Short mmCIF file of C-alpha atoms and ligand atoms in Angstrom, two decimals:
data_model
loop_
_atom_site.label_atom_id
_atom_site.label_comp_id
_atom_site.label_asym_id
_atom_site.label_seq_id
_atom_site.Cartn_x
_atom_site.Cartn_y
_atom_site.Cartn_z
CA MET A 22 -10.35 -23.69 -20.29
CA LYS A 23 -9.50 -20.36 -20.91
CA THR A 24 -7.71 -18.38 -17.74
CA ALA A 25 -8.03 -14.85 -17.65
CA PHE A 26 -4.69 -12.87 -16.12
CA ILE A 27 -5.57 -9.06 -15.91
CA SER A 28 -4.28 -6.80 -13.09
CA ASP A 29 -3.39 -3.28 -12.75
CA VAL A 30 -6.64 -1.39 -13.17
CA HIS A 31 -6.63 1.39 -11.33
CA GLY A 32 -8.99 2.47 -11.02
CA ASN A 33 -9.40 2.70 -14.97
CA LEU A 34 -13.63 1.82 -15.08
CA GLU A 35 -13.22 2.16 -18.67
CA ALA A 36 -10.69 0.20 -19.09
CA LEU A 37 -11.20 -2.62 -17.36
CA THR A 38 -15.30 -2.35 -18.84
CA ALA A 39 -13.50 -3.07 -22.22
CA VAL A 40 -11.64 -5.64 -20.79
CA THR A 41 -14.76 -7.28 -19.15
CA GLN A 42 -16.53 -7.62 -22.83
CA SER A 43 -13.84 -8.91 -24.29
CA LEU A 44 -13.45 -11.65 -21.44
CA ARG A 45 -17.09 -12.74 -22.75
CA ASP A 46 -16.29 -12.83 -26.31
CA GLU A 47 -13.56 -14.97 -25.44
CA GLY A 48 -14.88 -17.14 -23.36
CA VAL A 49 -12.82 -16.85 -20.84
CA SER A 50 -13.51 -19.22 -17.25
CA ARG A 51 -11.54 -18.03 -14.60
CA VAL A 52 -10.06 -15.04 -13.92
CA LEU A 53 -7.13 -14.97 -12.17
CA PHE A 54 -6.75 -10.89 -11.05
CA LEU A 55 -2.88 -9.90 -10.25
CA GLY A 56 -3.17 -7.02 -8.12
CA ASP A 57 -3.93 -3.02 -8.46
CA ILE A 58 -7.49 -2.40 -8.03
CA VAL A 59 -7.20 1.26 -7.24
CA GLY A 60 -4.15 3.90 -7.41
CA TYR A 61 -4.04 6.42 -9.97
CA GLY A 62 -7.60 6.58 -11.58
CA ALA A 63 -10.96 8.14 -10.93
CA ASN A 64 -12.79 5.25 -10.27
CA PRO A 65 -11.84 2.68 -7.71
CA GLY A 66 -14.91 1.61 -6.39
CA GLU A 67 -16.87 0.75 -9.55
CA CYS A 68 -14.11 -1.04 -10.71
CA ILE A 69 -13.89 -3.18 -6.61
CA GLU A 70 -16.80 -3.55 -7.54
CA ILE A 71 -16.08 -5.40 -10.98
CA VAL A 72 -13.81 -7.06 -10.15
CA ARG A 73 -15.81 -8.54 -6.96
CA GLU A 74 -18.25 -10.14 -9.55
CA ILE A 75 -15.90 -11.48 -12.64
CA ALA A 76 -12.58 -12.69 -10.96
CA ASP A 77 -12.30 -16.24 -9.21
CA THR A 78 -9.13 -14.67 -7.67
CA ILE A 79 -8.15 -11.46 -6.48
CA LEU A 80 -4.30 -11.12 -4.71
CA ALA A 81 -3.58 -7.56 -3.16
CA GLY A 82 -0.98 -5.13 -5.36
CA ASN A 83 0.73 -2.28 -3.67
CA HIS A 84 -1.78 0.35 -4.18
CA ASP A 85 -4.35 -1.66 -2.74
CA TRP A 86 -2.62 -1.83 0.28
CA ALA A 87 -1.85 2.01 0.29
CA ALA A 88 -5.26 2.73 0.27
CA VAL A 89 -5.39 0.99 3.30
CA ASP A 90 -2.32 1.70 5.03
CA LYS A 91 -0.84 -1.63 5.06
CA THR A 92 2.68 -0.84 2.68
CA ASP A 93 5.03 1.82 2.91
CA THR A 94 4.35 4.75 0.23
CA SER A 95 7.70 6.44 1.23
CA SER A 96 9.17 5.25 -2.32
CA PHE A 97 5.71 6.21 -4.10
CA ASN A 98 6.45 9.79 -6.85
CA ALA A 99 4.10 12.98 -5.98
CA ALA A 100 1.70 12.23 -8.42
CA ALA A 101 1.24 8.39 -7.15
CA GLN A 102 1.10 9.80 -3.78
CA ALA A 103 -1.51 12.54 -4.26
CA ALA A 104 -3.20 9.20 -6.05
CA VAL A 105 -3.03 7.18 -2.68
CA ALA A 106 -4.78 10.14 -1.07
CA TRP A 107 -7.23 10.84 -3.13
CA THR A 108 -8.37 7.12 -2.85
CA LYS A 109 -8.77 6.62 0.33
CA SER A 110 -10.68 10.34 0.44
CA VAL A 111 -13.38 8.14 -2.26
CA LEU A 112 -13.65 4.17 -0.98
CA THR A 113 -16.39 3.15 1.60
CA ALA A 114 -15.46 1.40 4.96
CA ALA A 115 -16.11 -1.65 2.76
CA ASP A 116 -14.32 -1.25 0.27
CA LYS A 117 -11.67 -0.61 2.37
CA ALA A 118 -11.70 -3.70 5.09
CA PHE A 119 -12.08 -5.88 1.17
CA LEU A 120 -8.51 -5.29 0.12
CA SER A 121 -7.37 -5.00 3.45
CA GLN A 122 -7.78 -9.18 3.31
CA LEU A 123 -6.57 -9.98 0.16
CA SER A 124 -3.39 -12.01 -0.13
CA LEU A 125 -0.12 -11.99 -1.59
CA ASN A 126 0.08 -14.49 -3.63
CA GLU A 127 -1.47 -17.61 -5.18
CA GLU A 128 -0.56 -21.68 -6.02
CA THR A 129 -3.19 -23.64 -8.52
CA LYS A 130 -2.33 -26.69 -9.88
CA ASP A 131 -1.42 -25.66 -12.66
CA PHE A 132 1.16 -21.96 -12.21
CA PHE A 133 2.06 -20.04 -9.16
CA CYS A 134 0.39 -15.70 -9.50
CA VAL A 135 1.40 -12.77 -7.54
CA HIS A 136 1.44 -9.39 -7.96
CA ALA A 137 5.53 -8.60 -7.48
CA THR A 138 7.42 -11.15 -7.30
CA PRO A 139 7.73 -14.91 -5.86
CA LEU A 140 10.48 -13.91 -2.84
CA HIS A 141 8.88 -11.57 -1.27
CA PRO A 142 5.70 -10.38 -2.87
CA GLU A 143 5.43 -7.60 -0.05
CA ALA A 144 8.13 -5.89 -0.27
CA TRP A 145 6.95 -5.18 -4.35
CA GLY A 146 9.91 -5.77 -6.49
CA TYR A 147 10.42 -5.92 -9.98
CA ILE A 148 10.74 -8.62 -13.32
CA VAL A 149 12.43 -6.66 -15.53
CA ASN A 150 15.28 -8.39 -16.93
CA ASP A 151 17.03 -11.62 -16.54
CA ARG A 152 18.57 -11.02 -14.02
CA ASP A 153 15.82 -10.66 -11.77
CA ALA A 154 13.78 -13.11 -13.54
CA SER A 155 16.94 -15.52 -12.93
CA GLN A 156 16.40 -15.02 -9.46
CA SER A 157 12.38 -15.09 -8.78
CA PHE A 158 12.62 -18.63 -10.77
CA ALA A 159 14.68 -20.55 -8.07
CA HIS A 160 11.02 -19.36 -5.29
CA PHE A 161 8.15 -21.27 -7.28
CA SER A 162 8.37 -24.92 -8.20
CA GLU A 163 5.79 -24.56 -11.12
CA SER A 164 6.66 -24.54 -14.98
CA LEU A 165 3.96 -21.36 -14.56
CA CYS A 166 4.37 -17.76 -12.74
CA PHE A 167 2.08 -15.05 -13.39
CA VAL A 168 3.20 -11.54 -12.28
CA ALA A 169 2.13 -8.75 -12.57
CA HIS A 170 3.15 -4.92 -11.17
CA SER A 171 5.59 -3.31 -13.98
CA HIS A 172 2.60 -2.49 -16.65
CA TYR A 173 5.23 -4.17 -19.10
CA PRO A 174 4.11 -6.87 -20.93
CA THR A 175 7.18 -9.71 -21.11
CA VAL A 176 7.56 -13.47 -21.13
CA PHE A 177 10.65 -14.43 -19.16
CA ILE A 178 12.29 -17.92 -20.70
CA LEU A 179 13.83 -20.90 -18.63
CA THR A 180 14.86 -23.18 -20.69
CA ASP A 181 15.91 -26.25 -20.68
CA LYS A 182 19.77 -25.63 -21.33
CA ASN A 183 19.40 -23.46 -17.97
CA ARG A 184 19.84 -20.09 -20.14
CA ILE A 185 17.11 -17.36 -20.02
CA ASN A 186 15.33 -15.38 -23.15
CA SER A 187 13.03 -12.81 -21.99
CA GLU A 188 10.63 -11.93 -25.34
CA ARG A 189 7.97 -9.38 -26.19
CA THR A 190 5.73 -11.78 -27.61
CA ALA A 191 2.35 -12.07 -27.91
CA HIS A 192 1.45 -16.13 -28.55
CA LEU A 193 3.49 -18.61 -26.65
CA SER A 194 3.22 -22.12 -27.27
CA ILE A 195 4.01 -23.75 -23.77
CA ARG A 196 6.66 -26.62 -23.91
CA ALA A 197 7.49 -29.13 -21.60
CA GLY A 198 10.63 -28.62 -20.00
CA CYS A 199 11.40 -24.97 -20.21
CA ARG A 200 9.76 -22.66 -17.12
CA TYR A 201 7.98 -19.09 -17.30
CA ILE A 202 7.68 -16.00 -15.75
CA ILE A 203 4.79 -14.25 -17.85
CA ASN A 204 3.71 -10.79 -17.03
CA SER A 205 0.66 -9.94 -19.27
CA GLY A 206 0.50 -5.58 -18.95
CA SER A 207 -1.88 -2.80 -17.20
CA VAL A 208 -5.68 -2.95 -17.52
CA GLY A 209 -5.97 0.22 -16.70
CA GLN A 210 -2.49 2.07 -17.08
CA PRO A 211 0.22 0.73 -20.28
CA ARG A 212 3.15 1.85 -19.79
CA ASP A 213 4.58 -0.13 -22.95
CA GLY A 214 3.95 2.85 -25.05
CA ASN A 215 0.28 0.94 -26.34
CA PRO A 216 -1.91 2.68 -24.75
CA ALA A 217 -4.79 0.02 -25.33
CA ALA A 218 -6.12 -2.55 -22.45
CA SER A 219 -3.40 -5.20 -21.98
CA TYR A 220 -4.25 -8.50 -20.69
CA GLY A 221 -3.54 -12.44 -20.57
CA ILE A 222 -5.13 -15.53 -21.25
CA TYR A 223 -3.71 -19.22 -20.95
CA ASP A 224 -5.56 -22.25 -22.36
CA THR A 225 -4.93 -24.69 -19.91
CA ASP A 226 -5.74 -27.46 -23.05
CA LYS A 227 -3.85 -26.54 -25.61
CA LYS A 228 -1.25 -25.38 -23.55
CA GLU A 229 -0.82 -21.71 -25.33
CA TYR A 230 -0.49 -18.38 -24.22
CA ARG A 231 -1.74 -14.92 -25.89
CA LEU A 232 -1.26 -11.38 -24.81
CA LEU A 233 -4.67 -9.34 -26.00
CA ARG A 234 -4.83 -5.79 -25.88
CA VAL A 235 -8.17 -3.91 -25.50
CA GLU A 236 -9.08 -0.27 -27.53
CA TYR A 237 -10.78 1.76 -24.98
CA ASP A 238 -12.55 5.47 -23.88
CA ILE A 239 -9.32 6.72 -23.62
CA ALA A 240 -10.89 10.79 -23.28
CA LEU A 241 -13.29 9.75 -21.08
CA ALA A 242 -10.84 8.18 -18.35
CA GLN A 243 -8.70 11.26 -18.65
CA LYS A 244 -12.14 13.62 -18.30
CA LYS A 245 -12.78 11.71 -15.17
CA ILE A 246 -8.98 12.04 -13.79
CA LEU A 247 -9.10 15.72 -14.11
CA ASP A 248 -12.44 16.74 -13.52
CA ALA A 249 -11.66 14.52 -10.11
CA GLY A 250 -8.84 16.92 -9.10
CA LEU A 251 -6.41 13.88 -9.34
CA PRO A 252 -3.19 15.41 -10.71
CA PRO A 253 -2.91 16.14 -14.98
CA PHE A 254 0.06 14.04 -15.62
CA LEU A 255 -2.45 10.76 -14.31
CA ALA A 256 -5.07 11.52 -17.63
CA HIS A 257 -1.69 12.59 -19.90
CA ARG A 258 -0.09 9.67 -19.62
CA LEU A 259 -3.01 7.62 -20.66
CA ALA A 260 -2.73 8.44 -23.97
CA LEU A 261 0.87 7.63 -24.62
CA GLY A 262 0.32 4.45 -23.42
CA ARG A 263 3.38 5.75 -20.20
ZN1 ZN B 305 0.08 -1.28 -10.58
#
């Protein structure tokens, strides 16, 4: 069975629409959404509607909870804070009620899923280096953990020799005896220098993971951000993938 892991849409309807088409083309049977439907982009309400339609499981991200005052935004930069205020002003009461009740993590038979980290999901820490990964491996029992939040597609592997390797691979065969923390990047605001939308597919039968990149109408997403009066930086960065 093909399971897709998508996250960090951030109100980018054009990127989400392109990824939704890709999910159909790939014949995905299950979609896990790892947080951050809203924040930064110009179509938060529309993105909530689509994610609710396509995803089997939806987890909370820090921007989802920032929009409903469930997380402290004092560490957010000025553009992110402006985006939170704008997002709050356009979401309906029903959208906010929906975001409020999302959970922080999910354990299935095959994997652990969380937006930030397995240990303290609500602290919104990042897994960006081997040390972060090493701490995180101690706080889930499955062999696979899917995370989001950094917008950087990365795979951390705890080998059978108890070493950690990190890779930026687009193809991975899951090996018995190894454990993995996998970040599939961001749909709506990639930051690894590649502006194409990013998401992952894990085939539970073949035990193979793939990272997919999907082109979308960046110019339209940028125009909507500028027209909404959101910080222009949020539009410009989309073309750079930064
Ligand atoms: Zn995000």
